[in-house]
Coordinates of N, CA, C and O in Angstrom, one line a residue:
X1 N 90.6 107.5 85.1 CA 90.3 108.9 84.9 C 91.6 109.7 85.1 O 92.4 109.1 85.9
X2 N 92.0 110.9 84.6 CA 93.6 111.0 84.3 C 93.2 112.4 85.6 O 92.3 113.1 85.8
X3 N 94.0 112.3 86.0 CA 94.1 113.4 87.3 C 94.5 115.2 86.5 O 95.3 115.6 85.6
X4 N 93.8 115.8 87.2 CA 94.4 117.1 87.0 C 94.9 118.2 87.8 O 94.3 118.8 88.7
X5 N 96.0 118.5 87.3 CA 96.9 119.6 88.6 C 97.0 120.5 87.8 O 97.1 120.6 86.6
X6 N 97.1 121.6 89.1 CA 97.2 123.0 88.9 C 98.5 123.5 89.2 O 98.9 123.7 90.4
X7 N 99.2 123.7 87.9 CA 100.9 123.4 88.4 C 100.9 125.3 88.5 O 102.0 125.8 88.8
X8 N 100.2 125.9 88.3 CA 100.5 127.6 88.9 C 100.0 127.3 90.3 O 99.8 128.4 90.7
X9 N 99.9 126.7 90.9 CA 100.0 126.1 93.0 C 101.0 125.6 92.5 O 101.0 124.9 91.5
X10 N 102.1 126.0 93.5 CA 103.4 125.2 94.2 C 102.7 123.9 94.3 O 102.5 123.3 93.3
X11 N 102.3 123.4 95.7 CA 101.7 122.6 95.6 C 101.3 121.2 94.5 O 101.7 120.2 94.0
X12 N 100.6 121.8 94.5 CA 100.1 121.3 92.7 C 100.7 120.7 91.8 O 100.3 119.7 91.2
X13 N 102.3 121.5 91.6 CA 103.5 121.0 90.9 C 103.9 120.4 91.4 O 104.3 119.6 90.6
X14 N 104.6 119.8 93.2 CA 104.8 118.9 93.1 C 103.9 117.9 93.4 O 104.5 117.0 93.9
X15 N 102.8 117.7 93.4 CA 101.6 116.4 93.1 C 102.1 115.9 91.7 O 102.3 114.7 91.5
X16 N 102.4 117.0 90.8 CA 102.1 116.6 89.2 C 103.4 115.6 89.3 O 103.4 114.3 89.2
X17 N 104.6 116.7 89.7 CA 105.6 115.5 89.6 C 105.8 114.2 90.3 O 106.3 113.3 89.7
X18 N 105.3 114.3 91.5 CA 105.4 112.6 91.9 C 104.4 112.1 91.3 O 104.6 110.9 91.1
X19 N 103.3 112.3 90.8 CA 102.5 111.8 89.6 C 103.1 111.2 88.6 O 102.9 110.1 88.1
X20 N 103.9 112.3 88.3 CA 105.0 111.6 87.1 C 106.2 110.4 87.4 O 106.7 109.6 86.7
X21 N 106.2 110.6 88.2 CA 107.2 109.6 88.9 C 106.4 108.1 88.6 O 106.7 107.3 87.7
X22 N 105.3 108.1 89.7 CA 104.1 107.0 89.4 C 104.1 106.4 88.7 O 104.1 105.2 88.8
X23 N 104.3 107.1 87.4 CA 103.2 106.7 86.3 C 104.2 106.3 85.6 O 103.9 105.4 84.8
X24 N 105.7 107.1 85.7 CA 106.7 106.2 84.7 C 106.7 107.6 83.5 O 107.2 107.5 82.3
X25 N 106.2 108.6 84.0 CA 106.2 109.4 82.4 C 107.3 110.6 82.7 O 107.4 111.6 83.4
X26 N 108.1 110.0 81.8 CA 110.1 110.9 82.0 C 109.9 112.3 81.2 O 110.7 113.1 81.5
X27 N 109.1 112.5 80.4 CA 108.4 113.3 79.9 C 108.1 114.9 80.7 O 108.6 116.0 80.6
X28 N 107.0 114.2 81.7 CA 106.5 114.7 82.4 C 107.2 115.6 83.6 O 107.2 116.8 84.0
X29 N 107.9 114.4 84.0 CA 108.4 114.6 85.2 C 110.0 115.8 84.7 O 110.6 116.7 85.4
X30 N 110.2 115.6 83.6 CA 111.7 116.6 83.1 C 111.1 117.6 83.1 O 111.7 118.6 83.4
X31 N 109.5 117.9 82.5 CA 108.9 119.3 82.5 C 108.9 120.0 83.5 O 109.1 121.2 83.3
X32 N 108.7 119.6 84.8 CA 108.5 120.1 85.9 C 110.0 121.1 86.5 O 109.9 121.7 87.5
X33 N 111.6 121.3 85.7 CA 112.4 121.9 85.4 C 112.7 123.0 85.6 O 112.8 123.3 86.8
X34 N 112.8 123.6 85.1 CA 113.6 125.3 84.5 C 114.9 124.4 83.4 O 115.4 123.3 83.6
X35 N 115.1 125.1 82.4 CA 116.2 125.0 81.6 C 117.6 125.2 82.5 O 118.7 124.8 82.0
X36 N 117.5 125.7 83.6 CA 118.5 125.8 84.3 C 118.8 125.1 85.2 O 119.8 125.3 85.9
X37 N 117.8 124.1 85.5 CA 117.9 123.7 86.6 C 118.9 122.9 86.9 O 119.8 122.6 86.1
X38 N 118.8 122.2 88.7 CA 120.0 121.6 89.0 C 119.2 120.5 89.9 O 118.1 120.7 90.2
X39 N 119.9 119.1 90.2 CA 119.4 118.0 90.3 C 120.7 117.7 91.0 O 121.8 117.5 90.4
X40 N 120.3 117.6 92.9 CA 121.3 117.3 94.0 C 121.0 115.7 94.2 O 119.8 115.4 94.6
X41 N 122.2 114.5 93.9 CA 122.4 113.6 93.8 C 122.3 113.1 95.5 O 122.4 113.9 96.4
X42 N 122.0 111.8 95.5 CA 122.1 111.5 97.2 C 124.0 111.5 97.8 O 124.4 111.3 98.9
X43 N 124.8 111.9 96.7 CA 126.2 112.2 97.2 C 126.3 113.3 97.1 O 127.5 113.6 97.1
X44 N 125.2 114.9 96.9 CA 126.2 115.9 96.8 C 126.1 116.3 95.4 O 126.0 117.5 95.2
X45 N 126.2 115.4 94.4 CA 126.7 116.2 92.8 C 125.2 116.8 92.7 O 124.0 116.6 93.0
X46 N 126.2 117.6 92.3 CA 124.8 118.3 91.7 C 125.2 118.6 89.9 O 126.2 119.2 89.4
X47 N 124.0 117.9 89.4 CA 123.5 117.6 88.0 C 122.5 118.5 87.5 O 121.3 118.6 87.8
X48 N 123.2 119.2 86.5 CA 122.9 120.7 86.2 C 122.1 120.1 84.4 O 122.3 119.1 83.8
X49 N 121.3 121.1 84.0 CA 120.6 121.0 82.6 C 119.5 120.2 82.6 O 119.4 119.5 83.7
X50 N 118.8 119.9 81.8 CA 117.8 119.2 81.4 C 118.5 117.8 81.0 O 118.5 116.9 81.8
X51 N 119.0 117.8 80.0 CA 119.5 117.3 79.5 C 120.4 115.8 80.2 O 120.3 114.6 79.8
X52 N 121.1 116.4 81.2 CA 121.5 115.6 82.1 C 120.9 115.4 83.6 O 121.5 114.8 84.5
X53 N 119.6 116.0 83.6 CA 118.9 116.0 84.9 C 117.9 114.6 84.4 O 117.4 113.8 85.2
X54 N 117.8 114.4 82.9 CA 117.0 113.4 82.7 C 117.7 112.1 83.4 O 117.2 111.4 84.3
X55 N 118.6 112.0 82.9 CA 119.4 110.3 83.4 C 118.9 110.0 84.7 O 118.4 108.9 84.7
X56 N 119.0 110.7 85.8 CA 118.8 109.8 87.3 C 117.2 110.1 87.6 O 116.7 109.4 88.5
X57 N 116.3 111.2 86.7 CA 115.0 110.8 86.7 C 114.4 109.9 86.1 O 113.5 109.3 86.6
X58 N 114.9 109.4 84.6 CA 114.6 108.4 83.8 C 114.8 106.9 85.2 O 113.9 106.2 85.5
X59 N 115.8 106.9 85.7 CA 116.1 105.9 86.9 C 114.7 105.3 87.8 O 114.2 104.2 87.8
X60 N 114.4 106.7 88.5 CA 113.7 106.9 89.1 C 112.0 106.2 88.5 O 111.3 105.3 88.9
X61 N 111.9 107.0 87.5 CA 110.7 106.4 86.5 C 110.6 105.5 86.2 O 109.5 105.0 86.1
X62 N 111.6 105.0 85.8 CA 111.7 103.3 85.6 C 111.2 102.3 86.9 O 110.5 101.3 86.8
X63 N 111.6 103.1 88.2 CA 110.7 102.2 89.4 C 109.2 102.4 89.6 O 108.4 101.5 89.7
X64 N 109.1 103.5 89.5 CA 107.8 103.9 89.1 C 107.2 104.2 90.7 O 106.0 104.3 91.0
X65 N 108.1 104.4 91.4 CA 108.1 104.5 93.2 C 106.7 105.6 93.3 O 106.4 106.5 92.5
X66 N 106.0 105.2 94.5 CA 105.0 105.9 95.1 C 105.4 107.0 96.4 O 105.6 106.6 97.5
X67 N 105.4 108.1 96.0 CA 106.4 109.0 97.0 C 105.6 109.8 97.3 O 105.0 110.4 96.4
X68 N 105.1 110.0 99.0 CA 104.5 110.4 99.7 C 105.2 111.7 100.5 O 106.2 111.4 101.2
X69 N 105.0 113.2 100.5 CA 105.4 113.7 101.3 C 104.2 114.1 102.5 O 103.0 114.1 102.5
X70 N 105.1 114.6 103.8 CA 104.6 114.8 104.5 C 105.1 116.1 105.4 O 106.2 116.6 105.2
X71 N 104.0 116.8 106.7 CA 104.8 118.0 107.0 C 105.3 119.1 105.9 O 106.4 119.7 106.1
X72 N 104.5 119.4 104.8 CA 105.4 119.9 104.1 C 105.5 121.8 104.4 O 104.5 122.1 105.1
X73 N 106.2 122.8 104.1 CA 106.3 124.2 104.5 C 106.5 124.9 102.8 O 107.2 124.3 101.9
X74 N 106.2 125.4 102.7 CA 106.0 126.8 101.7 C 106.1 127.7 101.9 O 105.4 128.3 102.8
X75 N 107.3 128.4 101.2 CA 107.6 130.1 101.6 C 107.8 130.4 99.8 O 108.6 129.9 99.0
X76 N 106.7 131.6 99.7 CA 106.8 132.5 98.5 C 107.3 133.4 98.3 O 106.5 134.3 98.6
X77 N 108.3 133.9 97.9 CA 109.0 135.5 97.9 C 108.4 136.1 96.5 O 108.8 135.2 95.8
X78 N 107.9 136.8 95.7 CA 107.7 137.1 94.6 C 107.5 135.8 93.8 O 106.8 134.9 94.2
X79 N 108.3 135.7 92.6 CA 108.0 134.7 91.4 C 109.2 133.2 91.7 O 109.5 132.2 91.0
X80 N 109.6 133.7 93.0 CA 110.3 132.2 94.0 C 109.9 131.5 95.0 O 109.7 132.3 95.9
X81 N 109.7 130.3 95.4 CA 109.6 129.4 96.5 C 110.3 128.7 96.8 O 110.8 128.1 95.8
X82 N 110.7 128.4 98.0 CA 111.4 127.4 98.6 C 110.2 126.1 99.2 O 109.3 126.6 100.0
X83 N 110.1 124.6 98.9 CA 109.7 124.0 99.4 C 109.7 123.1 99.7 O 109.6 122.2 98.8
X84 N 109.7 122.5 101.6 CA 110.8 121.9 102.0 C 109.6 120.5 102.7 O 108.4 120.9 103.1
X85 N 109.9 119.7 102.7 CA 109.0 118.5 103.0 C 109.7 117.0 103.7 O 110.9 117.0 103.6
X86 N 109.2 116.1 104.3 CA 110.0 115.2 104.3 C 109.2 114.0 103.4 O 108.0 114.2 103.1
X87 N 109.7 113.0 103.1 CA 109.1 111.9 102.1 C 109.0 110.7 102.7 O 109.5 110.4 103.8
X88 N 108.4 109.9 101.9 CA 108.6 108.5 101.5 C 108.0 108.1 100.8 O 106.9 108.3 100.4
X89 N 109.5 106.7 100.3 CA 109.2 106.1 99.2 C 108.6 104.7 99.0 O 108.6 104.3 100.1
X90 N 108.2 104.0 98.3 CA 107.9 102.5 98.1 C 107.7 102.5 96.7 O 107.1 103.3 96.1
X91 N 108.6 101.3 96.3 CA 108.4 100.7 95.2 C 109.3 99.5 95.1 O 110.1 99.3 96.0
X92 N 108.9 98.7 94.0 CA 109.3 97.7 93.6 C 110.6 97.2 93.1 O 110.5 97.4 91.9
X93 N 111.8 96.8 93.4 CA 113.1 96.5 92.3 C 112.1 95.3 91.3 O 111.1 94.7 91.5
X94 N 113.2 95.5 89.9 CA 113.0 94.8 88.6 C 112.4 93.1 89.1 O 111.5 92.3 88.7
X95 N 113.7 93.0 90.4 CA 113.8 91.7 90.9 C 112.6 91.0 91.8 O 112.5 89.9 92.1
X96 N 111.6 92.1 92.3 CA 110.3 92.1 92.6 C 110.9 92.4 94.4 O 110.1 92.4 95.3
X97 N 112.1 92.7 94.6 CA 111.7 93.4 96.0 C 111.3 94.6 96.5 O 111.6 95.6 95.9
X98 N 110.7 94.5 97.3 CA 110.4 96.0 98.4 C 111.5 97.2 98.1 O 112.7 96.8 98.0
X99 N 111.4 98.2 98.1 CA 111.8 99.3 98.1 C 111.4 100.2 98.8 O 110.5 101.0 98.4
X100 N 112.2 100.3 100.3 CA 111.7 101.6 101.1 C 112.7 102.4 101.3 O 113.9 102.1 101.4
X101 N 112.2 103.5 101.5 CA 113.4 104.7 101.6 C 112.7 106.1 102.3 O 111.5 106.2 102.1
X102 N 113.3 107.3 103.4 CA 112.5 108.3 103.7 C 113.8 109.1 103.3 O 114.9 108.7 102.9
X103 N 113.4 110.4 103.6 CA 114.5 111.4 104.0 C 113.4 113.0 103.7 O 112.2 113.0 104.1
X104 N 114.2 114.2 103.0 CA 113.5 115.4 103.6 C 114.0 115.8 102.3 O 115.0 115.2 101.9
X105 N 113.5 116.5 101.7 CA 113.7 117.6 100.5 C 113.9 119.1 100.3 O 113.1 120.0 100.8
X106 N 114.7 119.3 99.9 CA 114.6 121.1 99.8 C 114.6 121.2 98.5 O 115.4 120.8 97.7
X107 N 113.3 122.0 98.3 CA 113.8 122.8 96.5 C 113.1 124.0 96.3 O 111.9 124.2 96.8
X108 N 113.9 124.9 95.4 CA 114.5 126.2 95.1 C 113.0 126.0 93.6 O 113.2 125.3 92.6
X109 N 111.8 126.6 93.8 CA 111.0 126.9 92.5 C 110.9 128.1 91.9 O 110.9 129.3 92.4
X110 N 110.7 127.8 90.9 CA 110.5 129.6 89.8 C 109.4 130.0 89.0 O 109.3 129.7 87.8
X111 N 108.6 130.8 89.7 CA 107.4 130.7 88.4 C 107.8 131.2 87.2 O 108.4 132.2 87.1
X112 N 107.6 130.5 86.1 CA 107.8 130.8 84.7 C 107.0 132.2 84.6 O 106.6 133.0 85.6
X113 N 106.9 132.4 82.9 CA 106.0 133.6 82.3 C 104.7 133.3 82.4 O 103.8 134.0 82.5
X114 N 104.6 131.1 82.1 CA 103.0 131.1 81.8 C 102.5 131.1 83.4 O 101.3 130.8 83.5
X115 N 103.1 131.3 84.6 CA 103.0 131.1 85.8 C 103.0 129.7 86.3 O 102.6 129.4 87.4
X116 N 103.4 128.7 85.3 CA 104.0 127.1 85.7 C 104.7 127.3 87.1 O 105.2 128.5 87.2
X117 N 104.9 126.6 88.0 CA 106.2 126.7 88.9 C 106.9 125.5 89.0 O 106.5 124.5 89.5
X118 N 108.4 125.7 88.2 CA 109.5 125.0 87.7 C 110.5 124.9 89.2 O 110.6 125.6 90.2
X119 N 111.3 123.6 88.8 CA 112.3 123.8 89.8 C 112.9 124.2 89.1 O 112.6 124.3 87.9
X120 N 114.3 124.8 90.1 CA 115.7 125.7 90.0 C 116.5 124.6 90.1 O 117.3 124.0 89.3
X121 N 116.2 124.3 91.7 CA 117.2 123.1 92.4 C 115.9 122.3 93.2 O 114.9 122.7 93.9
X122 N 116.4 120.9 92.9 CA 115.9 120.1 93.6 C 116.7 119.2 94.3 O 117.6 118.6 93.7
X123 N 116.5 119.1 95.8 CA 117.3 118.4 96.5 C 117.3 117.1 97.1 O 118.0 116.9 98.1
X124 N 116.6 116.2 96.7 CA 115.4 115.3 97.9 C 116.8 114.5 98.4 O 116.6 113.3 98.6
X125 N 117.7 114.9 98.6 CA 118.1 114.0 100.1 C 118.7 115.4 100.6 O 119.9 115.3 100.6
X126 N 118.2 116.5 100.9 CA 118.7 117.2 101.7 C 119.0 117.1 103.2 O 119.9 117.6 103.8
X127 N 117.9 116.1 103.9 CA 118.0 115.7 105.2 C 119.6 114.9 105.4 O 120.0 114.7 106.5
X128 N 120.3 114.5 104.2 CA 121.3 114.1 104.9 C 122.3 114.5 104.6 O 123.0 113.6 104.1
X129 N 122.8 115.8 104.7 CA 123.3 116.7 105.0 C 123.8 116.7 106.4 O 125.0 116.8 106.9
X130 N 122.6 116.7 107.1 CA 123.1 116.6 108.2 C 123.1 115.1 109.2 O 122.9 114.8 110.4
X131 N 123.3 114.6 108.4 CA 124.1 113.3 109.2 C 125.4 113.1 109.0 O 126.0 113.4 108.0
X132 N 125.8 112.5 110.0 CA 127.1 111.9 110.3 C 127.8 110.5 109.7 O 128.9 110.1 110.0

């Protein structure tokens, strides 16, 4: 039975997209965007456009990783949100090993016109920023 989200909730949008993650649908998961958006690498780059925000999601989708957040905070200013969470991951490599991973997310959302809420900037290794 195919799940349904309410991507005008913050919230909501990101369910859809780690949904999309799941499920493997690159489609999906690039919608969840802004045309402007920006896509912060676990080094720092930050990977600007659709276009080029696809490649390290297409990555991602290819694992098909189950990403749990938790603790998550919501702040609305008008037609902006900031929403900051920490995660975790599991999934499978090609080679059939385990894949675990945690850290913390920050991202910058934008309600569209149809009132979708798009990222701006998404950060999901923001927590390591501040490590040493």
């Amino acid at each position: 039975m195919p799940e349904n989200f309410d991507r005008t909730n913050p919230a909501e949008a990101v369910k859809y997209f780690r949904h999309c993650i799941l499920t493997g649908d690159l489609n999906g998961a690039l919608s969840c965007f802004d045309n402007d958006g920006v896509y912060i690498e676990r080094d720092g780059i930050e990977i600007k456009g659709l276009d080029n925000i696809k490649r390290p999601l297409e990555h991602l989708c290819n694992w098909k990783p189950d990403i749990q957040g938790n603790k998550q905070k919501l702040t609305i200013v008008g037609d902006l949100a900031v929403w900051v969470d920490k995660w975790t991951l599991k999934a499978s490599s090609p080679d059939g090993n385990l894949i675990e991973m945690n850290g913390a997310t920050t991202c910058m959302m934008k309600e569209n016109e149809e009132g979708i809420w798009l990222w701006l900037v998404d950060n999901p290794f923001a927590g390591q920023v501040f490590e040493d």
